[in-house]
Amino acid sequence: TSELYWAGRFSYGLNLLGIDSNVGLSLNSNEAQLIDVSSEGDVLGFPYDVSFEYDLAAEDEAGESVASYWLRGSVTPDFAKGAYLLFGYSSEEVLTYGVGYKCSDNMKVVTEFSSEDEDGKDISIRASYSF
């Protein structure tokens, strides 16, 4: 089945010691309140970005606050012409991996695979645009 989903993010960019970073707050239709930190750079000609997200509103079935986090990263080799590899890990021990394509400075498309489903296969296709 498919369901509608919305999300919004407010962020502030920093450049400290030559490292580009962002700190943000995201809200979504699943009542999550995410705080995130991300950084990007270049190592040996391989541009990368890394992000960490923590859900401030995460609760278990009993209504108790629980730690809920996601760690994501991607590597974009220069020879890939905008294509990149991504990987991730969450507090629920879900491993995510996939490929993406940066269409322009503001638009990208990502296909992710994860071990979240009972069958061990969950696929997500996402397009995002930054203003």
PDB file of C-alpha atoms in Angstrom:
ATOM      1  CA  THR A   1       0.000   0.000   0.000  1.00  0.00           C
ATOM      2  CA  SER A   2       1.073   3.579  -0.440  1.00  0.00           C
ATOM      3  CA  GLU A   3       0.374   6.502   1.841  1.00  0.00           C
ATOM      4  CA  LEU A   4       0.940  10.230   1.633  1.00  0.00           C
ATOM      5  CA  TYR A   5       3.831  11.666   3.595  1.00  0.00           C
ATOM      6  CA  TRP A   6       5.052  15.244   4.151  1.00  0.00           C
ATOM      7  CA  ALA A   7       8.180  16.683   5.725  1.00  0.00           C
ATOM      8  CA  GLY A   8       9.688  20.123   6.270  1.00  0.00           C
ATOM      9  CA  ARG A   9      13.184  21.144   7.331  1.00  0.00           C
ATOM     10  CA  PHE A  10      14.732  24.361   8.639  1.00  0.00           C
ATOM     11  CA  SER A  11      18.507  24.548   8.719  1.00  0.00           C
ATOM     12  CA  TYR A  12      21.461  26.833   9.296  1.00  0.00           C
ATOM     13  CA  GLY A  13      24.774  26.428   7.469  1.00  0.00           C
ATOM     14  CA  LEU A  14      28.174  26.861   9.100  1.00  0.00           C
ATOM     15  CA  ASN A  15      31.736  26.739   7.834  1.00  0.00           C
ATOM     16  CA  LEU A  16      34.147  26.002  10.660  1.00  0.00           C
ATOM     17  CA  LEU A  17      37.806  25.172  10.055  1.00  0.00           C
ATOM     18  CA  GLY A  18      37.092  24.609   6.355  1.00  0.00           C
ATOM     19  CA  ILE A  19      34.368  22.031   6.994  1.00  0.00           C
ATOM     20  CA  ASP A  20      30.908  22.828   5.614  1.00  0.00           C
ATOM     21  CA  SER A  21      28.247  21.867   8.149  1.00  0.00           C
ATOM     22  CA  ASN A  22      24.491  22.284   8.662  1.00  0.00           C
ATOM     23  CA  VAL A  23      22.366  22.083  11.792  1.00  0.00           C
ATOM     24  CA  GLY A  24      18.646  21.605  11.251  1.00  0.00           C
ATOM     25  CA  LEU A  25      15.229  20.823  12.652  1.00  0.00           C
ATOM     26  CA  SER A  26      12.759  18.698  10.677  1.00  0.00           C
ATOM     27  CA  LEU A  27       9.066  17.970  11.223  1.00  0.00           C
ATOM     28  CA  ASN A  28       7.027  15.333   9.379  1.00  0.00           C
ATOM     29  CA  SER A  29       3.592  13.727   9.122  1.00  0.00           C
ATOM     30  CA  ASN A  30       4.666  10.872  11.446  1.00  0.00           C
ATOM     31  CA  GLU A  31       4.917  13.425  14.298  1.00  0.00           C
ATOM     32  CA  ALA A  32       8.706  13.166  14.347  1.00  0.00           C
ATOM     33  CA  GLN A  33      10.782  16.099  15.530  1.00  0.00           C
ATOM     34  CA  LEU A  34      14.257  15.540  14.174  1.00  0.00           C
ATOM     35  CA  ILE A  35      17.379  17.480  14.993  1.00  0.00           C
ATOM     36  CA  ASP A  36      20.213  16.841  12.583  1.00  0.00           C
ATOM     37  CA  VAL A  37      23.847  17.677  11.967  1.00  0.00           C
ATOM     38  CA  SER A  38      25.491  17.180   8.592  1.00  0.00           C
ATOM     39  CA  SER A  39      28.903  17.790   7.101  1.00  0.00           C
ATOM     40  CA  GLU A  40      30.451  17.534   3.659  1.00  0.00           C
ATOM     41  CA  GLY A  41      33.953  17.586   2.284  1.00  0.00           C
ATOM     42  CA  ASP A  42      36.415  15.892  -0.055  1.00  0.00           C
ATOM     43  CA  VAL A  43      38.955  13.159   0.645  1.00  0.00           C
ATOM     44  CA  LEU A  44      41.380  12.136  -2.126  1.00  0.00           C
ATOM     45  CA  GLY A  45      39.039  13.371  -4.863  1.00  0.00           C
ATOM     46  CA  PHE A  46      35.993  11.624  -3.406  1.00  0.00           C
ATOM     47  CA  PRO A  47      33.385  14.141  -2.246  1.00  0.00           C
ATOM     48  CA  TYR A  48      31.411  12.866   0.751  1.00  0.00           C
ATOM     49  CA  ASP A  49      28.662  13.918   3.093  1.00  0.00           C
ATOM     50  CA  VAL A  50      27.689  12.524   6.474  1.00  0.00           C
ATOM     51  CA  SER A  51      24.584  13.229   8.537  1.00  0.00           C
ATOM     52  CA  PHE A  52      23.278  12.271  11.952  1.00  0.00           C
ATOM     53  CA  GLU A  53      19.591  12.651  12.894  1.00  0.00           C
ATOM     54  CA  TYR A  54      18.010  12.243  16.312  1.00  0.00           C
ATOM     55  CA  ASP A  55      14.225  12.112  16.889  1.00  0.00           C
ATOM     56  CA  LEU A  56      13.287  14.274  19.887  1.00  0.00           C
ATOM     57  CA  ALA A  57       9.708  12.903  19.935  1.00  0.00           C
ATOM     58  CA  ALA A  58      10.395   9.146  19.746  1.00  0.00           C
ATOM     59  CA  GLU A  59       8.365   6.999  22.150  1.00  0.00           C
ATOM     60  CA  ASP A  60       7.802   3.270  22.600  1.00  0.00           C
ATOM     61  CA  GLU A  61       4.356   1.614  22.858  1.00  0.00           C
ATOM     62  CA  ALA A  62       4.154   2.498  26.562  1.00  0.00           C
ATOM     63  CA  GLY A  63       4.714   6.193  25.823  1.00  0.00           C
ATOM     64  CA  GLU A  64       8.249   6.191  27.236  1.00  0.00           C
ATOM     65  CA  SER A  65      10.907   8.287  25.499  1.00  0.00           C
ATOM     66  CA  VAL A  66      13.432   6.181  23.557  1.00  0.00           C
ATOM     67  CA  ALA A  67      16.620   6.907  21.656  1.00  0.00           C
ATOM     68  CA  SER A  68      15.897   6.974  17.948  1.00  0.00           C
ATOM     69  CA  TYR A  69      18.688   7.947  15.564  1.00  0.00           C
ATOM     70  CA  TRP A  70      19.937   7.550  12.001  1.00  0.00           C
ATOM     71  CA  LEU A  71      23.455   7.823  10.637  1.00  0.00           C
ATOM     72  CA  ARG A  72      23.800   8.324   6.865  1.00  0.00           C
ATOM     73  CA  GLY A  73      26.640   8.951   4.483  1.00  0.00           C
ATOM     74  CA  SER A  74      27.314   9.147   0.785  1.00  0.00           C
ATOM     75  CA  VAL A  75      30.330   9.169  -1.515  1.00  0.00           C
ATOM     76  CA  THR A  76      30.322  10.833  -4.940  1.00  0.00           C
ATOM     77  CA  PRO A  77      33.327   9.885  -7.095  1.00  0.00           C
ATOM     78  CA  ASP A  78      34.243  12.572  -9.666  1.00  0.00           C
ATOM     79  CA  PHE A  79      34.079  10.036 -12.516  1.00  0.00           C
ATOM     80  CA  ALA A  80      30.446   9.157 -11.655  1.00  0.00           C
ATOM     81  CA  LYS A  81      29.067  12.400 -13.212  1.00  0.00           C
ATOM     82  CA  GLY A  82      26.587  13.158 -10.391  1.00  0.00           C
ATOM     83  CA  ALA A  83      25.802   9.578  -9.327  1.00  0.00           C
ATOM     84  CA  TYR A  84      26.621   8.597  -5.752  1.00  0.00           C
ATOM     85  CA  LEU A  85      26.553   5.663  -3.344  1.00  0.00           C
ATOM     86  CA  LEU A  86      24.880   5.932   0.035  1.00  0.00           C
ATOM     87  CA  PHE A  87      24.768   3.948   3.235  1.00  0.00           C
ATOM     88  CA  GLY A  88      23.046   4.270   6.585  1.00  0.00           C
ATOM     89  CA  TYR A  89      22.339   2.706   9.949  1.00  0.00           C
ATOM     90  CA  SER A  90      19.575   3.354  12.501  1.00  0.00           C
ATOM     91  CA  SER A  91      18.904   2.741  16.190  1.00  0.00           C
ATOM     92  CA  GLU A  92      16.542  -0.059  15.114  1.00  0.00           C
ATOM     93  CA  GLU A  93      19.559  -1.831  13.574  1.00  0.00           C
ATOM     94  CA  VAL A  94      18.314  -1.224  10.030  1.00  0.00           C
ATOM     95  CA  LEU A  95      21.045  -1.117   7.406  1.00  0.00           C
ATOM     96  CA  THR A  96      20.317   1.097   4.379  1.00  0.00           C
ATOM     97  CA  TYR A  97      22.226   1.324   1.110  1.00  0.00           C
ATOM     98  CA  GLY A  98      21.511   2.644  -2.339  1.00  0.00           C
ATOM     99  CA  VAL A  99      22.346   4.890  -5.240  1.00  0.00           C
ATOM    100  CA  GLY A 100      21.383   8.428  -6.100  1.00  0.00           C
ATOM    101  CA  TYR A 101      21.797  10.987  -8.834  1.00  0.00           C
ATOM    102  CA  LYS A 102      22.305  14.709  -8.358  1.00  0.00           C
ATOM    103  CA  CYS A 103      20.407  16.242 -11.298  1.00  0.00           C
ATOM    104  CA  SER A 104      21.388  19.829 -10.400  1.00  0.00           C
ATOM    105  CA  ASP A 105      22.612  21.795  -7.376  1.00  0.00           C
ATOM    106  CA  ASN A 106      19.043  21.795  -6.046  1.00  0.00           C
ATOM    107  CA  MET A 107      17.509  18.513  -7.291  1.00  0.00           C
ATOM    108  CA  LYS A 108      18.394  14.885  -6.573  1.00  0.00           C
ATOM    109  CA  VAL A 109      16.786  11.454  -6.939  1.00  0.00           C
ATOM    110  CA  VAL A 110      17.610   8.565  -4.583  1.00  0.00           C
ATOM    111  CA  THR A 111      16.785   4.841  -4.558  1.00  0.00           C
ATOM    112  CA  GLU A 112      17.327   3.172  -1.194  1.00  0.00           C
ATOM    113  CA  PHE A 113      17.211  -0.472  -0.153  1.00  0.00           C
ATOM    114  CA  SER A 114      16.954  -1.515   3.489  1.00  0.00           C
ATOM    115  CA  SER A 115      16.580  -4.555   5.722  1.00  0.00           C
ATOM    116  CA  GLU A 116      13.465  -3.077   7.384  1.00  0.00           C
ATOM    117  CA  ASP A 117      10.750  -5.346   5.894  1.00  0.00           C
ATOM    118  CA  GLU A 118       9.986  -8.880   7.171  1.00  0.00           C
ATOM    119  CA  ASP A 119      11.182 -10.236   3.821  1.00  0.00           C
ATOM    120  CA  GLY A 120      14.462  -8.376   4.287  1.00  0.00           C
ATOM    121  CA  LYS A 121      13.685  -6.060   1.376  1.00  0.00           C
ATOM    122  CA  ASP A 122      12.302  -2.542   1.487  1.00  0.00           C
ATOM    123  CA  ILE A 123      12.705  -0.114  -1.416  1.00  0.00           C
ATOM    124  CA  SER A 124      12.254   3.652  -1.308  1.00  0.00           C
ATOM    125  CA  ILE A 125      12.492   6.050  -4.259  1.00  0.00           C
ATOM    126  CA  ARG A 126      12.729   9.720  -3.310  1.00  0.00           C
ATOM    127  CA  ALA A 127      13.115  12.977  -5.214  1.00  0.00           C
ATOM    128  CA  SER A 128      14.075  16.130  -3.337  1.00  0.00           C
ATOM    129  CA  TYR A 129      14.450  19.780  -4.222  1.00  0.00           C
ATOM    130  CA  SER A 130      16.275  22.381  -2.122  1.00  0.00           C
ATOM    131  CA  PHE A 131      15.469  26.100  -2.312  1.00  0.00           C
TER     132      PHE A 131
END
